[in-house]
PDB file of C-alpha atoms in Angstrom:
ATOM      1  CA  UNK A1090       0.000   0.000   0.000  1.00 56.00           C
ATOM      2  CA  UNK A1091       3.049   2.302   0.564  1.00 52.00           C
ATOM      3  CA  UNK A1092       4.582   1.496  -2.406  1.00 63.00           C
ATOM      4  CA  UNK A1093       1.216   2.519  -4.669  1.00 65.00           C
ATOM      5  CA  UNK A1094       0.857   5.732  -2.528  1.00 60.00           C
ATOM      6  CA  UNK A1095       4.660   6.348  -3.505  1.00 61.00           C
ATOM      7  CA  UNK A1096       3.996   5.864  -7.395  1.00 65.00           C
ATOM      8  CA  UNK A1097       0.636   7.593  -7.190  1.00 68.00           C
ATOM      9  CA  UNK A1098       2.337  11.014  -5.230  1.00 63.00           C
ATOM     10  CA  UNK A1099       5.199  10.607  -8.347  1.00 67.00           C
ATOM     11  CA  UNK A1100       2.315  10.626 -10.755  1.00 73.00           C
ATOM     12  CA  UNK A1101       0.613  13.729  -9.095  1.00 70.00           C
ATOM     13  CA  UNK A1102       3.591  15.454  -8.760  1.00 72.00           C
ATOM     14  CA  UNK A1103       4.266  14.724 -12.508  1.00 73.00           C
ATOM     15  CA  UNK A1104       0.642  16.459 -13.305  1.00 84.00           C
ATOM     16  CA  UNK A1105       0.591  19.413 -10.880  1.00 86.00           C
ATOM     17  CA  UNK A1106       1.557  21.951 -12.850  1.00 87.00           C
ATOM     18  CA  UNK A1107      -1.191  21.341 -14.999  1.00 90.00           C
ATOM     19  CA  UNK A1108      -3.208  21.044 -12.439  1.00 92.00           C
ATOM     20  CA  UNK A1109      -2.388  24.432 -11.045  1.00 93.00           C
ATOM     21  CA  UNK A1110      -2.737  25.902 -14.456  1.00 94.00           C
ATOM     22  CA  UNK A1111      -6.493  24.636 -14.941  1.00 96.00           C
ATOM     23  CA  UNK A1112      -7.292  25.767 -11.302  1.00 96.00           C
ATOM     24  CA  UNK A1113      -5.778  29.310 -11.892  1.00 96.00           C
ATOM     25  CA  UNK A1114      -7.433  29.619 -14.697  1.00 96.00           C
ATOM     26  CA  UNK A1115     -10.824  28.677 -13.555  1.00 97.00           C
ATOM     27  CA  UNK A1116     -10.132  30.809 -10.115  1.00 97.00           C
ATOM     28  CA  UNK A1117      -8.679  34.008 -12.557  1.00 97.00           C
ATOM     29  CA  UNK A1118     -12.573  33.820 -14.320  1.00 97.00           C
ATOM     30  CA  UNK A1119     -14.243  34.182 -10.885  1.00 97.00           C
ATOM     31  CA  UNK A1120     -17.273  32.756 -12.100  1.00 97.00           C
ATOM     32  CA  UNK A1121     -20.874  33.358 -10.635  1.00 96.00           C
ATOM     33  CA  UNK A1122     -23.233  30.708 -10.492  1.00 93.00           C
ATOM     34  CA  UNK A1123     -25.539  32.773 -12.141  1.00 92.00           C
ATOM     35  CA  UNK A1124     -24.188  34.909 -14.507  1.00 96.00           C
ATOM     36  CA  UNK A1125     -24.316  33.281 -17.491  1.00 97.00           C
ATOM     37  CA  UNK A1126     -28.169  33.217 -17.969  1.00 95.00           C
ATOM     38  CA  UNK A1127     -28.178  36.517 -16.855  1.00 96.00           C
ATOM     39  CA  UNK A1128     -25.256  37.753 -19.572  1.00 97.00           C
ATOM     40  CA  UNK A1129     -26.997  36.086 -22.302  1.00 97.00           C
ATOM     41  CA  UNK A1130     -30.079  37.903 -21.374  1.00 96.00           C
ATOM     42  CA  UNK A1131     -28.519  41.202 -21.397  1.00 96.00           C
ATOM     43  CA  UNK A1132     -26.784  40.375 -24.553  1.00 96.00           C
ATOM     44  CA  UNK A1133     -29.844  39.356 -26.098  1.00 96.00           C
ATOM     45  CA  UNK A1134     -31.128  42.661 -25.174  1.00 95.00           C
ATOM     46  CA  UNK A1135     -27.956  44.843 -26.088  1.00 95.00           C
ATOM     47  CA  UNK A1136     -27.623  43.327 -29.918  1.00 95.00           C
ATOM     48  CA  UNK A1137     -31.439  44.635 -30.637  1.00 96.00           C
ATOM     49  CA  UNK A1138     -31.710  47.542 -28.266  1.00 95.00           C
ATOM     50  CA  UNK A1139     -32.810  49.908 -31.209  1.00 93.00           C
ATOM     51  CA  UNK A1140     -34.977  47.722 -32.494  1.00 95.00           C
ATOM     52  CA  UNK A1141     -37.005  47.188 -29.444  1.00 95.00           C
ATOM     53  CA  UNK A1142     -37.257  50.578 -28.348  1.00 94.00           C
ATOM     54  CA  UNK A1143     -38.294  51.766 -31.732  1.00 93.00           C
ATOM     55  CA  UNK A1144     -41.365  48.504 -30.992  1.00 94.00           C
ATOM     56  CA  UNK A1145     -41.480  49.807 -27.805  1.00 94.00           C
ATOM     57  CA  UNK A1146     -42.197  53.464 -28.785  1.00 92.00           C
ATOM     58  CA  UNK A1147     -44.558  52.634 -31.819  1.00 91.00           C
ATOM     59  CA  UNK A1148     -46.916  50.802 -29.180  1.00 90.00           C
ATOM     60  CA  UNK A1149     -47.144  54.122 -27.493  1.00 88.00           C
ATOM     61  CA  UNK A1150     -48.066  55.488 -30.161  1.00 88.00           C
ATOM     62  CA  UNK A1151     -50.507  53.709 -30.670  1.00 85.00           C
ATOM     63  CA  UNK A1152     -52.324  54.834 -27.755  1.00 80.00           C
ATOM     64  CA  UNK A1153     -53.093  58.250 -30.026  1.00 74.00           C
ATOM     65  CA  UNK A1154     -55.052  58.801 -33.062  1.00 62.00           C
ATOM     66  CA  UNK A1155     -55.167  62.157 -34.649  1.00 59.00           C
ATOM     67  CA  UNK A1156     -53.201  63.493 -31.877  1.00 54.00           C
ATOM     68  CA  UNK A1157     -56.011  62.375 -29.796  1.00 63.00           C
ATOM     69  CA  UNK A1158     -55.622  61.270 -26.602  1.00 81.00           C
ATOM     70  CA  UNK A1159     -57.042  57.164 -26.039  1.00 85.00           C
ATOM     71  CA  UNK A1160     -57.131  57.285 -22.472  1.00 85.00           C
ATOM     72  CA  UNK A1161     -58.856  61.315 -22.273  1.00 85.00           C
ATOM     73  CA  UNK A1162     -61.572  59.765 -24.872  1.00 88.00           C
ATOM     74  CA  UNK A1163     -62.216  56.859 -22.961  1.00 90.00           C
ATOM     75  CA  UNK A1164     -62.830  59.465 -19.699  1.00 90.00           C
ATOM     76  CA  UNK A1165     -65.407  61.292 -21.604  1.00 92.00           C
ATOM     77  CA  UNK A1166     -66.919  58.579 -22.885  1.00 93.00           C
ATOM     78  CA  UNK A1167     -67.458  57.123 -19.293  1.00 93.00           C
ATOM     79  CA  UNK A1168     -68.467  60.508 -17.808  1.00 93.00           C
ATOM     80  CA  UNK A1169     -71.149  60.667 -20.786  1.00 93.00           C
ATOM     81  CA  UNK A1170     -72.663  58.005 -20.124  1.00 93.00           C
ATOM     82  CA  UNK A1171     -72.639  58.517 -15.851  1.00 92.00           C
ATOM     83  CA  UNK A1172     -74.657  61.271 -16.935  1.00 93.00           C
ATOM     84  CA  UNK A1173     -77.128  59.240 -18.204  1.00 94.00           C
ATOM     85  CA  UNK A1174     -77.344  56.652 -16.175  1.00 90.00           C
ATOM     86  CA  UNK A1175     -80.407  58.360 -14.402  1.00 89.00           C
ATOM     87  CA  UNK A1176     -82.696  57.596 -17.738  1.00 91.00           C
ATOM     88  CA  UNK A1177     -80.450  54.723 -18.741  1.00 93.00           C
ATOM     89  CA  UNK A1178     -80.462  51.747 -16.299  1.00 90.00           C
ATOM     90  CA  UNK A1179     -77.239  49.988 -18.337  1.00 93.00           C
ATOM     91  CA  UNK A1180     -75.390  53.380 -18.496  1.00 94.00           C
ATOM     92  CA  UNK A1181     -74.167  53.043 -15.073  1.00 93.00           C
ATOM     93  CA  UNK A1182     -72.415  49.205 -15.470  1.00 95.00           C
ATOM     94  CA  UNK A1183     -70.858  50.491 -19.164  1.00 95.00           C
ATOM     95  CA  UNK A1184     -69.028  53.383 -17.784  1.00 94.00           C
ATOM     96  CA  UNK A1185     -67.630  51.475 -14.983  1.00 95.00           C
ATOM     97  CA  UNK A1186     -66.226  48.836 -17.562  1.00 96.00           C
ATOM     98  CA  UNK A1187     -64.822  52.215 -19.899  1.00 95.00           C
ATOM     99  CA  UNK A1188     -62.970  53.507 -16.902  1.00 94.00           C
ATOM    100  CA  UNK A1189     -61.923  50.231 -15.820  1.00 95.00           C
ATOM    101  CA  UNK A1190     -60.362  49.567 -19.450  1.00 93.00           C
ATOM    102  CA  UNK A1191     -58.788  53.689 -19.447  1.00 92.00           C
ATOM    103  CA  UNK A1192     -56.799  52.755 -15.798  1.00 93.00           C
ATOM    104  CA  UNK A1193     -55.491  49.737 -18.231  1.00 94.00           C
ATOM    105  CA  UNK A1194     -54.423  51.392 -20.870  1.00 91.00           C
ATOM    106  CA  UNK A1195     -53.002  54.538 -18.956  1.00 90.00           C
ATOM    107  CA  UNK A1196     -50.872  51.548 -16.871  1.00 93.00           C
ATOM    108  CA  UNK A1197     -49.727  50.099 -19.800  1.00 92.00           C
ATOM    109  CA  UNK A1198     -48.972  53.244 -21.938  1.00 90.00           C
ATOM    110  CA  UNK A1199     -46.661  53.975 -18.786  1.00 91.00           C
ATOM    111  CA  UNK A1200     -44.842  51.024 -18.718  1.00 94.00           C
ATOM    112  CA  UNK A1201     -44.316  51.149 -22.481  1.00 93.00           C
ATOM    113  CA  UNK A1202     -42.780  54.859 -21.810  1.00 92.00           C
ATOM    114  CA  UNK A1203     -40.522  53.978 -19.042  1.00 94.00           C
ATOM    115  CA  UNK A1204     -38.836  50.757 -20.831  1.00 94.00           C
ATOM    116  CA  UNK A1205     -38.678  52.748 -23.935  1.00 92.00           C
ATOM    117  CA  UNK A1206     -36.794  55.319 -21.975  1.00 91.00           C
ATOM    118  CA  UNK A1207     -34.722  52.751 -20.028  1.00 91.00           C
ATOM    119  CA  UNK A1208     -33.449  50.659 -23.154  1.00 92.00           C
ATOM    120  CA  UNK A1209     -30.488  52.792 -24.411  1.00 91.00           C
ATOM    121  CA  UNK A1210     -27.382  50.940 -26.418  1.00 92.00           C
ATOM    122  CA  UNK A1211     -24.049  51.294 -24.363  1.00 94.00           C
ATOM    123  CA  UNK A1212     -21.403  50.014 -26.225  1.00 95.00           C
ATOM    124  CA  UNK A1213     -18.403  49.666 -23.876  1.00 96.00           C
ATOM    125  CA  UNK A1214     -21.027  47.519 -21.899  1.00 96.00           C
ATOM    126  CA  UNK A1215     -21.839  45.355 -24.780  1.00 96.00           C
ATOM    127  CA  UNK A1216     -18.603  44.666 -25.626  1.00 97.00           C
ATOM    128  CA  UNK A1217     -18.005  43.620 -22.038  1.00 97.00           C
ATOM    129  CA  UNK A1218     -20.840  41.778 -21.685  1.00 97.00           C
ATOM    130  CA  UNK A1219     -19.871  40.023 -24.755  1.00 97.00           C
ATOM    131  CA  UNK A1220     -16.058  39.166 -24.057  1.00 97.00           C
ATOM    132  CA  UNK A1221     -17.131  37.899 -20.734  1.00 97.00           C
ATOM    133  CA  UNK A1222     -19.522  35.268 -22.327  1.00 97.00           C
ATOM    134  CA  UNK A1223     -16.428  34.559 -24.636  1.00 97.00           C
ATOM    135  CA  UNK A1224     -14.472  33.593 -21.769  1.00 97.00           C
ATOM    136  CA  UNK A1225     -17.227  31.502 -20.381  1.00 97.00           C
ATOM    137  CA  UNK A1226     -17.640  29.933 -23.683  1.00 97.00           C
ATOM    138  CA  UNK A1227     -14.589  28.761 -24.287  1.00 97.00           C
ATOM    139  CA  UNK A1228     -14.004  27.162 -20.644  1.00 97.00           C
ATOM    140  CA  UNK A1229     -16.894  25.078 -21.401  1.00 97.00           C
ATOM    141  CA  UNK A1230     -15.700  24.097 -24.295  1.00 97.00           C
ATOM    142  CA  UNK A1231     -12.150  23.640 -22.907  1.00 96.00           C
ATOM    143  CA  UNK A1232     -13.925  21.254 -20.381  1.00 96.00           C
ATOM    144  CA  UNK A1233     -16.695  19.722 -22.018  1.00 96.00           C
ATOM    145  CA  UNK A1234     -19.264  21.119 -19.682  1.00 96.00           C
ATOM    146  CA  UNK A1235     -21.945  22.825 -20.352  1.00 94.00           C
ATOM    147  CA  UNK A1236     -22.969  24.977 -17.496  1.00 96.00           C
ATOM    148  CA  UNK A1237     -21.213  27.371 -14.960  1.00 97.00           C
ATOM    149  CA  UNK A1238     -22.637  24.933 -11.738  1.00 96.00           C
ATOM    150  CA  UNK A1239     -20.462  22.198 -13.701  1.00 97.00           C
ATOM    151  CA  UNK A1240     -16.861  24.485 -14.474  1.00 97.00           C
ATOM    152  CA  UNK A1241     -17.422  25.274 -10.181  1.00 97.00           C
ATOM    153  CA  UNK A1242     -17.606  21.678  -9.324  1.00 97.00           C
ATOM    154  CA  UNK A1243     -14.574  20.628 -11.362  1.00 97.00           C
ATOM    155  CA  UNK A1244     -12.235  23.858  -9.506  1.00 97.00           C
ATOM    156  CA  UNK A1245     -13.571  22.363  -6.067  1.00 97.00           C
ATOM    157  CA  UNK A1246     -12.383  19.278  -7.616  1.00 95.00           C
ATOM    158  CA  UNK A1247      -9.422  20.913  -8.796  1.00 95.00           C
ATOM    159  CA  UNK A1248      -8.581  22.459  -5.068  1.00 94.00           C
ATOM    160  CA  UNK A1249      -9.333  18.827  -3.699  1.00 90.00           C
ATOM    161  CA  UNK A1250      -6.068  17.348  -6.137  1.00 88.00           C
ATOM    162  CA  UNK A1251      -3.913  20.141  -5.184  1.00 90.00           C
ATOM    163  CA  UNK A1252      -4.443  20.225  -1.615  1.00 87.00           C
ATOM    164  CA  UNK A1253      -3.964  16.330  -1.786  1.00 82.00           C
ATOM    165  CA  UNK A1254      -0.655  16.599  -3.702  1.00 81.00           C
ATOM    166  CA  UNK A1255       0.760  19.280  -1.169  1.00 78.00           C
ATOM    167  CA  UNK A1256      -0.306  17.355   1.628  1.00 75.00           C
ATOM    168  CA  UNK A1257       1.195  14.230  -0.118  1.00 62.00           C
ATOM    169  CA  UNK A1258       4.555  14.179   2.041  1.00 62.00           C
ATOM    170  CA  UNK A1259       3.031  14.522   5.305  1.00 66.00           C
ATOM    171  CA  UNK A1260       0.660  11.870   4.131  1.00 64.00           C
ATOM    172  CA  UNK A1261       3.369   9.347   3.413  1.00 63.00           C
ATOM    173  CA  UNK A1262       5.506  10.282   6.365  1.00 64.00           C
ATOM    174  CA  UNK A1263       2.535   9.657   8.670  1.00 65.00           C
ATOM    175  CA  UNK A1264       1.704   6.197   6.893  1.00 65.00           C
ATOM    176  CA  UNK A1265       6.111   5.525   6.866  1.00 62.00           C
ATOM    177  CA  UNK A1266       6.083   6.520  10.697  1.00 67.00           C
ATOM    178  CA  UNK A1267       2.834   4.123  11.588  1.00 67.00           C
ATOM    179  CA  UNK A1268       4.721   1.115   9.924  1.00 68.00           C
ATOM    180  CA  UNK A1269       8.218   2.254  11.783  1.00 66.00           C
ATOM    181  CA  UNK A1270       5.893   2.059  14.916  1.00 66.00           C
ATOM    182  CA  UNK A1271       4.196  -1.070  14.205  1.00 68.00           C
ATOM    183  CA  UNK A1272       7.739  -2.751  13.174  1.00 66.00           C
ATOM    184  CA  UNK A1273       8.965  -1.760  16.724  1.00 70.00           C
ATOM    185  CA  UNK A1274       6.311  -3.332  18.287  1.00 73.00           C
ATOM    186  CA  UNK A1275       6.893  -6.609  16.677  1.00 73.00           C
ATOM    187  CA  UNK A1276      10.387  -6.775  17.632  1.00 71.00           C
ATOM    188  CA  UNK A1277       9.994  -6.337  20.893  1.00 69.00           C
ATOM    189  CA  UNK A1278       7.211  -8.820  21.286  1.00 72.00           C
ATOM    190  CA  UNK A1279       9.575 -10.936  19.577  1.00 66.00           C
ATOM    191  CA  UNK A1280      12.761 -10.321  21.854  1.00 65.00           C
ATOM    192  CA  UNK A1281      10.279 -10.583  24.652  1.00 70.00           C
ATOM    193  CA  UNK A1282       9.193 -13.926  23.618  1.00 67.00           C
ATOM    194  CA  UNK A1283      12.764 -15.172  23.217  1.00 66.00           C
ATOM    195  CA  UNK A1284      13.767 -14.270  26.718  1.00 64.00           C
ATOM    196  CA  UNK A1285      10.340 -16.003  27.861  1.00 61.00           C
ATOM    197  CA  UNK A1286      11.678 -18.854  26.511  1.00 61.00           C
ATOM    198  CA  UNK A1287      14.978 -19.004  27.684  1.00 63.00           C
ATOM    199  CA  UNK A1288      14.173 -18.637  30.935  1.00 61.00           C
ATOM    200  CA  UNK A1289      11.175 -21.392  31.220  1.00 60.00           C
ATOM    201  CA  UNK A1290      12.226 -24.463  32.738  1.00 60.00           C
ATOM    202  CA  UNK A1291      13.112 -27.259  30.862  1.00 59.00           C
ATOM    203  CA  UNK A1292      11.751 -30.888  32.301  1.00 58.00           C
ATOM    204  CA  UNK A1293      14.147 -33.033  33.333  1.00 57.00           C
ATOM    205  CA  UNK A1294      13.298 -36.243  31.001  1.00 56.00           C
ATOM    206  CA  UNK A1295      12.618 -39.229  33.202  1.00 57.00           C
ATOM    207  CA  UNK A1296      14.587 -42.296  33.715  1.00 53.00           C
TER     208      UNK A1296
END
């Protein structure tokens, strides 16, 4: 068992350098478990920024006609018919479904305005965004993985073979010093034995 742990410590020593390489390298990338989802998201978003805000600002514009106003048209039109409701039994119940469908559209043609206004192409941050997904690209591909969660298991791995293969000595020393001990113990159970036998007493043989 010695002997293998000695040729197995020559092996690792033989591959640490690599080792260390592919750890540094993974550690250098400080990856986030996360991130790559998240990056591709962004990116997604980045390469068609114009695109979407021009979408985004065409819906709005929808919510005019003429230079009208939807949402002021749709408050008349309710307060019309509230004025009727007096002569008109179903006036009531129709104005309360207008205004309902106004508060819609006024939340919507908000929210259309503010991610219009949000979406803006930055290209320094594209580029990052970009070169990072390169890097994280090419590790998978590097290490046939194909997620983040899996290039994080293989550096704990990683850590694991290093801290083994620095630890390696002490390791063998400890299993070198148990066998020392063990050897010693034999030895003197043997010597023991030997004097135990010298000095039983022999029978006399009879006559």
């Amino acid at each position: 068992a010695l002997k293998q742990l000695k040729e197995q410590r020559a092996q690792d020593q033989a591959n640490h350098d690599f080792l260390q390489f592919q750890f540094d390298q993974l550690e250098a990338a400080n990856l986030q478990a996360d991130e790559q989802s998240e990056l591709e998201e962004e990116h997604q978003l980045l390469s068609h920024a114009e695109e979407i805000k021009g979408s985004l600002f065409e819906a709005l514009n929808a919510f005019s006609e003429d230079g009208g106003n939807i949402a002021g048209k749709l408050r008349n039109a309710a307060h019309n018919l509230s004025s009727i409701s007096g002569v008109f039994a179903q006036a009531e119940a129709l104005a309360e479904r207008i205004e309902s469908a106004r508060i819609e559209l006024e939340d919507v043609s908000e929210e259309l305005e503010r991610n219009a206004e949000n979406i803006e192409f930055d290209p320094a941050r594209y580029q990052f965004v970009e070169e990072r997904l390169n890097t994280i690209y090419e590790l998978e591909k590097k290490h046939q993985v194909d997620s983040i969660a899996d290039l994080l298991r293989l550096q704990e791995e990683l850590n694991l073979q290093l801290n083994n293969i620095e630890n390696g000595d002490e390791i063998i020393a400890e299993k070198e010093k148990a066998i020392e001990g063990l050897y010693q113990r034999c030895s003197r159970w043997a010597r023991t034995s030997q004097r135990a036998e010298k000095l039983r007493p022999r029978q006399r043989p009879k006559i």
